[in-house]
mmCIF file of C-alpha atoms in Angstrom:
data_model
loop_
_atom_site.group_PDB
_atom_site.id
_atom_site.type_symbol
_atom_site.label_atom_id
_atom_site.label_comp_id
_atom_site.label_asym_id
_atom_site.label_seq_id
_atom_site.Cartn_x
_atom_site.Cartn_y
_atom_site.Cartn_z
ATOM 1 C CA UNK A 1 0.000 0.000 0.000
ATOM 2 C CA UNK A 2 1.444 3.458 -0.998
ATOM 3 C CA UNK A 3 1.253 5.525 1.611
ATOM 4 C CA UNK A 4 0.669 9.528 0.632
ATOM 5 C CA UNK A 5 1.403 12.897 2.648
ATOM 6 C CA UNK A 6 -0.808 16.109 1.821
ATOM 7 C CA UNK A 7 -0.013 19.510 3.151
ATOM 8 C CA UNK A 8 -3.362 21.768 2.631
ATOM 9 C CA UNK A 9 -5.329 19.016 3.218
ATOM 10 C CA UNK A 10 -8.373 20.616 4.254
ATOM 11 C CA UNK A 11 -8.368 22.573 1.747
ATOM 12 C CA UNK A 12 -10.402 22.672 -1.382
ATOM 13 C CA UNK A 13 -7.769 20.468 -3.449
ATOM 14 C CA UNK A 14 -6.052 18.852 -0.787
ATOM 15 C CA UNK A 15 -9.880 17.418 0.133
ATOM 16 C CA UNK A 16 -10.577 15.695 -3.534
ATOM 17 C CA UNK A 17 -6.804 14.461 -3.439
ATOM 18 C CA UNK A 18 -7.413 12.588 -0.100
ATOM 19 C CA UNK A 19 -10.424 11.109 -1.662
ATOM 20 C CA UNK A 20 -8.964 10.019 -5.281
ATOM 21 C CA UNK A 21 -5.844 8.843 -3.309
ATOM 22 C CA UNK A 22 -8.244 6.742 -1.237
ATOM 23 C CA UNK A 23 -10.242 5.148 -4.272
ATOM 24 C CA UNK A 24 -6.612 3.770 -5.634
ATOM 25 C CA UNK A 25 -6.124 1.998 -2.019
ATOM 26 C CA UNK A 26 -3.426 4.448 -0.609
ATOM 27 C CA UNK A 27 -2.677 5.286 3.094
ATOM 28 C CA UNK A 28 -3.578 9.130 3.660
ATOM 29 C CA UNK A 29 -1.524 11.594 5.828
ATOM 30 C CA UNK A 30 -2.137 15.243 6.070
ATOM 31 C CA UNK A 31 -1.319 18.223 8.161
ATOM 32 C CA UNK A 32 -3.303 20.894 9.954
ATOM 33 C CA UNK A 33 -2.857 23.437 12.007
ATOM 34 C CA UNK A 34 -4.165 23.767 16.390
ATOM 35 C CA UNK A 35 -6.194 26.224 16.116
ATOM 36 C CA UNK A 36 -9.547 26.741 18.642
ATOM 37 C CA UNK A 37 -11.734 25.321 16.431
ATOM 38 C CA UNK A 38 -10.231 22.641 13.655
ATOM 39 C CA UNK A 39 -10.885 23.857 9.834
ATOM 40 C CA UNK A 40 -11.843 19.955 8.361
ATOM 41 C CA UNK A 41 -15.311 20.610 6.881
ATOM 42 C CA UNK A 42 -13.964 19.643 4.106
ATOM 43 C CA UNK A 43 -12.502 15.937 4.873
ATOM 44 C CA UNK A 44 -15.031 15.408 7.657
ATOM 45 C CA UNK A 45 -16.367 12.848 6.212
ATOM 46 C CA UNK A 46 -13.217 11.260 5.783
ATOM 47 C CA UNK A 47 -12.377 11.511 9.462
ATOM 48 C CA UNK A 48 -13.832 13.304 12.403
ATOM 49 C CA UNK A 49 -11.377 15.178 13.713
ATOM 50 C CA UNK A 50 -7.655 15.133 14.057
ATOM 51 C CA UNK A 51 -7.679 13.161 17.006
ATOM 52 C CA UNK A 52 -9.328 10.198 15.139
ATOM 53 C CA UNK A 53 -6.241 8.462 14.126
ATOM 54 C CA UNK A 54 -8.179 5.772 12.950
ATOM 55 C CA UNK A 55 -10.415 7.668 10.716
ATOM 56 C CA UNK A 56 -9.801 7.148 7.207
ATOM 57 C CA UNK A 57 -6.948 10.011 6.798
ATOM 58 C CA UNK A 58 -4.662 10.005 9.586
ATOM 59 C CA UNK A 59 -3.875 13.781 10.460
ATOM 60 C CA UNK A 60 -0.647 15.051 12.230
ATOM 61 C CA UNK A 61 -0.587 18.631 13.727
ATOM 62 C CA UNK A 62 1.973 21.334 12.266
ATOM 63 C CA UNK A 63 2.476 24.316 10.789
ATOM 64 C CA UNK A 64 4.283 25.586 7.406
ATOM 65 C CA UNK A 65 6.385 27.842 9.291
ATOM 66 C CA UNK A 66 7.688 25.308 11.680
ATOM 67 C CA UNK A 67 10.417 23.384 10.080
ATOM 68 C CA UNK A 68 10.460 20.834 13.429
ATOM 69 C CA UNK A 69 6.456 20.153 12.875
ATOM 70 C CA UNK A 70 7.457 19.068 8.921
ATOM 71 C CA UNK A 71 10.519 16.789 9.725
ATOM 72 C CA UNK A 72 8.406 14.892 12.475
ATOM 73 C CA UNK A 73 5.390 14.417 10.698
ATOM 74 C CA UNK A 74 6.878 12.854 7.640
ATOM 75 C CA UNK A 75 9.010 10.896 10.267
ATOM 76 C CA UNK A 76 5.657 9.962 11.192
ATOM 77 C CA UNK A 77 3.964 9.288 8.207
ATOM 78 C CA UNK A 78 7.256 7.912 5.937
ATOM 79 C CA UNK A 79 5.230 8.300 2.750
ATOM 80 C CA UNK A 80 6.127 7.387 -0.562
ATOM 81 C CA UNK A 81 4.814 10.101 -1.927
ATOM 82 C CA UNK A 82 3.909 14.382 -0.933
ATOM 83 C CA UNK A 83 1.955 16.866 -1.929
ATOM 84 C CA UNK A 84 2.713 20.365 -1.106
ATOM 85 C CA UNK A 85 -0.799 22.057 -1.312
ATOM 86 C CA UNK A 86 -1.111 24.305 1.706
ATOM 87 C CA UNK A 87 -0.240 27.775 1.565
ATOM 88 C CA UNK A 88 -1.322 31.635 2.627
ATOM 89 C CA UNK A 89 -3.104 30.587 -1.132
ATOM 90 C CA UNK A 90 -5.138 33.963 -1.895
ATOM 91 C CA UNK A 91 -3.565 36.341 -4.465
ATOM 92 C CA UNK A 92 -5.382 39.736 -3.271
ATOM 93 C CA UNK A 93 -4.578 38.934 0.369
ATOM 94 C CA UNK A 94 -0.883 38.690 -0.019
ATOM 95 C CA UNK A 95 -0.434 41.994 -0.925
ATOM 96 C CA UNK A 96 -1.829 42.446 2.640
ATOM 97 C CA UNK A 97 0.561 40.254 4.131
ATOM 98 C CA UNK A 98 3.335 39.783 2.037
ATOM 99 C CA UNK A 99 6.187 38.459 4.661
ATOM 100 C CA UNK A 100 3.544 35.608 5.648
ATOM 101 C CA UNK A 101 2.467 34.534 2.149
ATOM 102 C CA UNK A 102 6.823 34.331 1.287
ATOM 103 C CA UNK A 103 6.802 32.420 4.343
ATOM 104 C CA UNK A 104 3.888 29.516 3.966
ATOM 105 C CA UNK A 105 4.335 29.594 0.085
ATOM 106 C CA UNK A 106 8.109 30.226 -0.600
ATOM 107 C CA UNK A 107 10.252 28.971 2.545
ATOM 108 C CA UNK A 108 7.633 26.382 3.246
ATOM 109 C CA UNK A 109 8.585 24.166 0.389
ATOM 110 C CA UNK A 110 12.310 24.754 0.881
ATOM 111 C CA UNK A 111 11.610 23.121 4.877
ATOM 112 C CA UNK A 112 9.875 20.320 2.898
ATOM 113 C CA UNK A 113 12.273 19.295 0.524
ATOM 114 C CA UNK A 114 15.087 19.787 3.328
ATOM 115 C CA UNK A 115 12.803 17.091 5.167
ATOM 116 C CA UNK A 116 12.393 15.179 2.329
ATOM 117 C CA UNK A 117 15.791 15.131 1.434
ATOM 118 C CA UNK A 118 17.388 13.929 4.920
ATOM 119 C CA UNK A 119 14.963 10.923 4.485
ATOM 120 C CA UNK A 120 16.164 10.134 1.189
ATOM 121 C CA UNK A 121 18.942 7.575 2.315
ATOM 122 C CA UNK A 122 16.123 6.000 4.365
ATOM 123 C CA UNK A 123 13.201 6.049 1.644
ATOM 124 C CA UNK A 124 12.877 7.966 -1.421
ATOM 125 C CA UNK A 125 9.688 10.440 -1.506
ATOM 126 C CA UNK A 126 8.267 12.021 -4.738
ATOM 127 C CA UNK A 127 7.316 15.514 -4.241
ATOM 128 C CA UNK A 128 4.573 17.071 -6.089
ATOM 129 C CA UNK A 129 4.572 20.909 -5.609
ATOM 130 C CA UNK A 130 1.881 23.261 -6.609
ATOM 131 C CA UNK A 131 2.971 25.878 -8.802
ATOM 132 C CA UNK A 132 0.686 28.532 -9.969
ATOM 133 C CA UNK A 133 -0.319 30.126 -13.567
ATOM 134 C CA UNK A 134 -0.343 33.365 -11.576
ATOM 135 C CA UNK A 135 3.613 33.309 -11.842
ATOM 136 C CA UNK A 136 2.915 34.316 -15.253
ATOM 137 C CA UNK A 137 1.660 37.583 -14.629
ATOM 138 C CA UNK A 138 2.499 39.977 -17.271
ATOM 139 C CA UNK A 139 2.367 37.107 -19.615
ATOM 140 C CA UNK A 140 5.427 37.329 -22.345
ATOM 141 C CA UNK A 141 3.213 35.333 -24.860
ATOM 142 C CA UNK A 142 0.206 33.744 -25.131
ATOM 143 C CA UNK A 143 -0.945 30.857 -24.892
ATOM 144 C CA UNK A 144 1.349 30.085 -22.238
ATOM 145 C CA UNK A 145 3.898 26.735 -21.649
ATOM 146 C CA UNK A 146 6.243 25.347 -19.268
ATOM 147 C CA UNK A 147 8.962 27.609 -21.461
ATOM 148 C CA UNK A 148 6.928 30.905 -21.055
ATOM 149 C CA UNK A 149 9.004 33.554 -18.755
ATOM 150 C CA UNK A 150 7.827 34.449 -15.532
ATOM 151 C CA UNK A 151 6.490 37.843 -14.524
ATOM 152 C CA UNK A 152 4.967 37.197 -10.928
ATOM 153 C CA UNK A 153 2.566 40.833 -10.224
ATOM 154 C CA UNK A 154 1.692 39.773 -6.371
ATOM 155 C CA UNK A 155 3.794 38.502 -3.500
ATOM 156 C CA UNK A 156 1.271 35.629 -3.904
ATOM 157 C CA UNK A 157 3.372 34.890 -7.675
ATOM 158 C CA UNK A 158 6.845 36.083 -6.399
ATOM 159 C CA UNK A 159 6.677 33.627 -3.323
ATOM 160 C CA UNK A 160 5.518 30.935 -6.054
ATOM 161 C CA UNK A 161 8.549 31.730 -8.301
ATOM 162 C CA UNK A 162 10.540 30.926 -5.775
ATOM 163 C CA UNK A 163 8.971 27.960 -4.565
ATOM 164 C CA UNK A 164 8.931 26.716 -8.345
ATOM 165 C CA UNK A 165 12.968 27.002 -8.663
ATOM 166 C CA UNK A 166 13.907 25.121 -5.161
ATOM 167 C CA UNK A 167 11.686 22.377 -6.608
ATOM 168 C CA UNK A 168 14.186 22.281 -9.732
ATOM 169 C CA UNK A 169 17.162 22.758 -7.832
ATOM 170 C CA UNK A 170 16.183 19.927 -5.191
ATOM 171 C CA UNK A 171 15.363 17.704 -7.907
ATOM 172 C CA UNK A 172 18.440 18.726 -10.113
ATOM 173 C CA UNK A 173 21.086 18.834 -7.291
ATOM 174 C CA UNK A 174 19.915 16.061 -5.046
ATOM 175 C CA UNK A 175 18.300 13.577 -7.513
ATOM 176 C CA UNK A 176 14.687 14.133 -5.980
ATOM 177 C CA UNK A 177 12.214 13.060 -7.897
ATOM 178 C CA UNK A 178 10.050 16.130 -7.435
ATOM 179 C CA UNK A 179 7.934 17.440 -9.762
ATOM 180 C CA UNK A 180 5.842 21.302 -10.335
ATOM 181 C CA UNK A 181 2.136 21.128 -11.490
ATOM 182 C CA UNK A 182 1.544 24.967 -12.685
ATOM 183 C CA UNK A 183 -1.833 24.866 -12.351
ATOM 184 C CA UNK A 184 -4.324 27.627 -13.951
ATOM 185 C CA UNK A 185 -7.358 28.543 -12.100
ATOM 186 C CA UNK A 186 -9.850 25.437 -10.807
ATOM 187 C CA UNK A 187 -12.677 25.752 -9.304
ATOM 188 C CA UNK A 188 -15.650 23.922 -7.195
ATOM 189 C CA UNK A 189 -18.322 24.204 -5.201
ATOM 190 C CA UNK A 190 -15.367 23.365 -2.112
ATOM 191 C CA UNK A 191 -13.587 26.731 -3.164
ATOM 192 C CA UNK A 192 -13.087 29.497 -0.257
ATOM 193 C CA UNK A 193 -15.484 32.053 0.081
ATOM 194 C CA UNK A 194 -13.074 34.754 -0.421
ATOM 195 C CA UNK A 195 -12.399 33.597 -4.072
ATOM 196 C CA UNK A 196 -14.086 35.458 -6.582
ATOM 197 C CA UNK A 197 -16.013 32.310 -8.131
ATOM 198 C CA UNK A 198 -17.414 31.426 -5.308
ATOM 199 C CA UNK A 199 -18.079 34.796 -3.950
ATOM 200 C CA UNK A 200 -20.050 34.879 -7.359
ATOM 201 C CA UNK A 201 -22.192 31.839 -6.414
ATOM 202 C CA UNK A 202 -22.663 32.350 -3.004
ATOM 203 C CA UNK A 203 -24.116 35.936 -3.786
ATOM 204 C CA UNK A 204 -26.351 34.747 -6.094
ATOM 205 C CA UNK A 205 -27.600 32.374 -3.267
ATOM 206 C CA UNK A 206 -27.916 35.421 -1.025
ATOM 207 C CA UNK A 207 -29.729 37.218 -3.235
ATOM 208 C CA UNK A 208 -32.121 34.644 -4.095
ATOM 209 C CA UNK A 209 -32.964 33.930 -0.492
ATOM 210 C CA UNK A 210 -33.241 37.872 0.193
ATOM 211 C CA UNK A 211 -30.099 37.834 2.560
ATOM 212 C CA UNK A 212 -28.217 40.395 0.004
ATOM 213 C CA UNK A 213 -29.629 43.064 -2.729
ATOM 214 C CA UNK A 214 -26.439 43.137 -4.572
ATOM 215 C CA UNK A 215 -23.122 41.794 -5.833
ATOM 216 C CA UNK A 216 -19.795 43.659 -5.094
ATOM 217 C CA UNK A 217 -17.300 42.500 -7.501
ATOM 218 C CA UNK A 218 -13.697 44.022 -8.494
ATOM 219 C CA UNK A 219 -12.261 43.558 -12.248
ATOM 220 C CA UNK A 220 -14.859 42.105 -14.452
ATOM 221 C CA UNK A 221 -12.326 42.262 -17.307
ATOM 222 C CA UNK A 222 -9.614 39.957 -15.889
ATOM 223 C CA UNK A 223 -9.344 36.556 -18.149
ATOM 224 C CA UNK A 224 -8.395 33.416 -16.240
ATOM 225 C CA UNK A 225 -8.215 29.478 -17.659
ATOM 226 C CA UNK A 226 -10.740 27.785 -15.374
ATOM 227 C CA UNK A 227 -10.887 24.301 -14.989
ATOM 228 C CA UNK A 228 -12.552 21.604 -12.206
ATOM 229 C CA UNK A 229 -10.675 21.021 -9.045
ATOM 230 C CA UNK A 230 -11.281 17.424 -9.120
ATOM 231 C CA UNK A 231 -10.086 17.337 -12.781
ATOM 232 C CA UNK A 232 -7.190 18.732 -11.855
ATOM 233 C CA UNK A 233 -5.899 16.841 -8.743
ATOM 234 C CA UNK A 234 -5.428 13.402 -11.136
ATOM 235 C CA UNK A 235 -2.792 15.669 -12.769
ATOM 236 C CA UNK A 236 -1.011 16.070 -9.679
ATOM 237 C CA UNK A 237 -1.099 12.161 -8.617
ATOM 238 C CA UNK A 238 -0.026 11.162 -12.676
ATOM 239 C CA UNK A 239 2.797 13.709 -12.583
ATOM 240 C CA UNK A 240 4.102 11.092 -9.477
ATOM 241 C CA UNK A 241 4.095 8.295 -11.028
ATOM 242 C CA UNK A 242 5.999 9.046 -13.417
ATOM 243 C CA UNK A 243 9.642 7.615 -13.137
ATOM 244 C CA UNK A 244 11.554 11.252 -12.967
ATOM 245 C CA UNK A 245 10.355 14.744 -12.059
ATOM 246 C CA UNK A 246 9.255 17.457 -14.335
ATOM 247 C CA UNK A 247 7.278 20.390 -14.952
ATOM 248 C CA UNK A 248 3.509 20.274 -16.480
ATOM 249 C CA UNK A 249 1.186 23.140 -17.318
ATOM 250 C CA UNK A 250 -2.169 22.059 -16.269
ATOM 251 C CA UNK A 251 -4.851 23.983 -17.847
ATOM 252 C CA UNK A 252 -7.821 23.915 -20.560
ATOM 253 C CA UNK A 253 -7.032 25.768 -23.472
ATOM 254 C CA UNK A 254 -9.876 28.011 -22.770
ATOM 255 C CA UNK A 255 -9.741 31.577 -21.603
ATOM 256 C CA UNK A 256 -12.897 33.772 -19.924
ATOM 257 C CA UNK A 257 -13.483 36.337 -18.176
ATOM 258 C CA UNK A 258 -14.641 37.679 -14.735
ATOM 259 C CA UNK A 259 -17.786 38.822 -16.168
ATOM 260 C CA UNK A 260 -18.504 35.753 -18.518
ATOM 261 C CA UNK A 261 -18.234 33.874 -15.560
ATOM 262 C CA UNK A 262 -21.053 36.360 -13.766
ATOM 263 C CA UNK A 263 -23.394 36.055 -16.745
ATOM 264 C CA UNK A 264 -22.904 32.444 -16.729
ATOM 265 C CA UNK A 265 -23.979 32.093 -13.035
ATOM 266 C CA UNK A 266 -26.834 34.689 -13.334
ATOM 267 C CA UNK A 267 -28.494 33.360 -16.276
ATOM 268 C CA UNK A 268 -28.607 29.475 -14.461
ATOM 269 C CA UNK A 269 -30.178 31.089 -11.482
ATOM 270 C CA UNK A 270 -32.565 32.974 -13.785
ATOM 271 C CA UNK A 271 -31.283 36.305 -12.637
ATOM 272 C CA UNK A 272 -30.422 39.912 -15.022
ATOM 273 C CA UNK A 273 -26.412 40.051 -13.232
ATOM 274 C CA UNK A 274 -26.822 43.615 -14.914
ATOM 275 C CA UNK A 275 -29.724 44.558 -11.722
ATOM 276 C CA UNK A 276 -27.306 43.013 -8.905
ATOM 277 C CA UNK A 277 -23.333 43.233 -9.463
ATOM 278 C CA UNK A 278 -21.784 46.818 -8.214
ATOM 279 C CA UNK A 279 -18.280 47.359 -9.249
ATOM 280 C CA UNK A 280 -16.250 48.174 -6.225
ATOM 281 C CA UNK A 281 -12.883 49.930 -6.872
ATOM 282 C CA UNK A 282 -11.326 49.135 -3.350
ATOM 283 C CA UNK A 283 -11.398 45.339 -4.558
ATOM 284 C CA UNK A 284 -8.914 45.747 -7.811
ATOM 285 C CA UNK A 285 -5.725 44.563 -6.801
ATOM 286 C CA UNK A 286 -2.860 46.571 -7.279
ATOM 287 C CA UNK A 287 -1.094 44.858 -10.145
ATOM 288 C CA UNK A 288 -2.862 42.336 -11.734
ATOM 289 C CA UNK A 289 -1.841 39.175 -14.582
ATOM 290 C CA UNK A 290 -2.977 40.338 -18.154
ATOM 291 C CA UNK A 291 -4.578 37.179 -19.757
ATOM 292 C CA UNK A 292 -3.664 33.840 -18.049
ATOM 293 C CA UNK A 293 -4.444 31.175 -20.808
ATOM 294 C CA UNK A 294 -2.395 27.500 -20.436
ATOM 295 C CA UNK A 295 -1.395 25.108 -22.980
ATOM 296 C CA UNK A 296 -1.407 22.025 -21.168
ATOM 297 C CA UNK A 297 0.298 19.694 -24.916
ATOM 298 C CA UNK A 298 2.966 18.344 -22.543
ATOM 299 C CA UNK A 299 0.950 16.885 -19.895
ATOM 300 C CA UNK A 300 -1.807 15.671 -22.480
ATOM 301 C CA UNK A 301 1.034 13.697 -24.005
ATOM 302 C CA UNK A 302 3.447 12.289 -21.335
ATOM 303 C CA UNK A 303 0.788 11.922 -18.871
ATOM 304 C CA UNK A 304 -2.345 11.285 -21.122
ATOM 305 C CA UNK A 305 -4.643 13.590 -18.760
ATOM 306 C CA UNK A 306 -6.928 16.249 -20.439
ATOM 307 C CA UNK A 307 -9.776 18.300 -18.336
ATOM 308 C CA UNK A 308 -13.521 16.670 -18.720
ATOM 309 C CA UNK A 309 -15.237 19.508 -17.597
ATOM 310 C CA UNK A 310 -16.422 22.467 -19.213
ATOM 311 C CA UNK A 311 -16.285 26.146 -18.656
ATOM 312 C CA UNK A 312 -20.561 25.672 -18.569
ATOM 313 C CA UNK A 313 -20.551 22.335 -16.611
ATOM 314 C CA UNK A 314 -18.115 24.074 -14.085
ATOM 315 C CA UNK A 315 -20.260 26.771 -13.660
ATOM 316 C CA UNK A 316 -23.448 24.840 -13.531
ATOM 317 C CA UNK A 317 -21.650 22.467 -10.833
ATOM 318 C CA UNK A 318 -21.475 25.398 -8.720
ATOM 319 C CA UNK A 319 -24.299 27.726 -8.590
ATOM 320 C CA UNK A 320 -26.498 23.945 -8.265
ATOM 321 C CA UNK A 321 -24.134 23.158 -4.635
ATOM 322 C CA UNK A 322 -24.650 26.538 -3.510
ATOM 323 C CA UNK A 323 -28.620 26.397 -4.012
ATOM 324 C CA UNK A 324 -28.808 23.187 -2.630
ATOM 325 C CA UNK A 325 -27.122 24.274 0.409
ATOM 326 C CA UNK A 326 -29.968 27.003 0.878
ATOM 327 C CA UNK A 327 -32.476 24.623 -0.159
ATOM 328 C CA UNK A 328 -33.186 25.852 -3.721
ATOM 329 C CA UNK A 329 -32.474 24.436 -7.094
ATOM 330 C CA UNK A 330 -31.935 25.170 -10.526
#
């Protein structure tokens, strides 16, 4: 039985990793944080709390920021394979707090390849690390590839950048097999309520069950590649089984906008997005990525994944979770 480590496991991908990782028979590890109340609404039904070591994913306290936490847990856990999810993951936040973003998303996956890397002699450990389309930025061409320069606009893409070349330099000065998925936006209906998609749904909700009047949105012109979460985290478990590390553009080939998105949602929930969305001015970021659009050839050929899910069907998987959870449907 392969036995798997997930950092950001309670998050939304770390959550449908832990459950394809469980379909294929492996042993789950992941790591949260102590905090006063424990942030697994997303895995709970996959174990009740992080006490439960015999719940179905075994979870070991730590923190990012705590190189002693990493080095014990995978002690712990001696996994075959991990999957550096968790971060400060929110691109208009970090320009709020930059030094803590650098620290969960940049230095963070330097402590776990250290950690990986004095275990080596006693097992070796794929690492999967999640890169980010956003270190494109100011995109030098478009479509973009795993060739395309980066031009990170948001300590949320600088910290990235740097996470994405101590990945290369572990794996091309120590032999780890440890690989970067640059992932383009993905979505689902498990996405954080500060994200724009699902501050999009979960308005619509609001409005339609009178809580909210209107929609304050930022930058309806901003393009983004979205794709399905749970689409997405097969990429991250094929890039590990292959027999040497490597980097992979994971994306759909499809580019749309802020507001296409809106109009999208709106028109499933039978709503004019025209009579409800303000534009607020305080929530444009300061420097924002052009057009983030992903050509994803290389990891439709070596790894034989493609997306199944539309830019419609995403949508539509959405706005019908966040009705259901107020007791409405489409």
């Amino acid at each position: 039985m392969k036995i798997a480590f997930i950092t950001g496991i309670t998050g939304q991908d770390g959550s449908y990793l832990a459950e394809f990782l469980l379909e294929r028979g492996y042993e789950v590890h992941g790591l949260v944080r102590r905090s006063s109340s424990l942030n697994t609404a997303r895995i709970g039904h996959l174990c009740e709390d992080a006490d439960d070591r015999e719940g179905r994913v075994r979870l070991h306290y730590g923190d990012l920021t705590d190189a002693g936490s990493l080095q014990r847990a995978l002690v712990k856990a001696m996994p075959d394979e991990v999957y550096h999810l968790g971060a400060q993951s929110h691109v208009a936040i970090s320009f709020e707090v930059p030094s803590y973003t650098l620290d969960t998303v940049g230095a963070s996956t330097t402590r776990l390849l250290e950690a990986i890397r004095n275990l080596s002699d006693r097992k070796p450990i794929a690492f999967y690390q999640a890169s980010s389309s956003e270190m494109f930025g100011k995109a030098a061409q478009l479509p973009q590839t795993e060739t395309t320069p980066f031009y990170p606009r948001s300590p949320y893409a600088c910290a990235k950048v740097f996470a994405y070349w101590q990945t290369v330099n572990y794996r091309e000065a120590y032999g780890l097999r440890a690989s970067n998925g640059i992932m383009f936006n993905h979505e689902s209906p498990r996405r954080g309520e500060n994200f724009v998609t699902r501050k999009i749904t979960r308005g619509i909700a609001r409005i339609l069950t009178r809580e909210a009047s209107k929609l304050c949105l930022g930058n309806l012109e901003a393009k983004r590649d979205w794709g399905y979460a749970k689409d997405y985290v097969e990429a991250m478990w094929m890039m590990l089984q292959q027999p040497a590390g490597d980097d992979y553009v994971i994306a759909t080939g499809e580019c749309h906008s802020v507001r296409e998105f809106v109009a999208e949602a709106f028109r499933l929930a039978g709503l004019d997005w025209q009579r409800y969305v303000e534009i607020d001015p305080a929530l444009f970021r300061p420097t924002e990525g052009d057009v983030l659009l992903g050509d994803s050839s290389k990891a439709r050929q070596r790894l034989k994944w493609a997306p199944r899910t539309s830019f419609q069907e995403l949508v539509r998987i959405m706005v019908q979770a966040e009705l259901q959870a107020v007791g409405l449907s489409l």
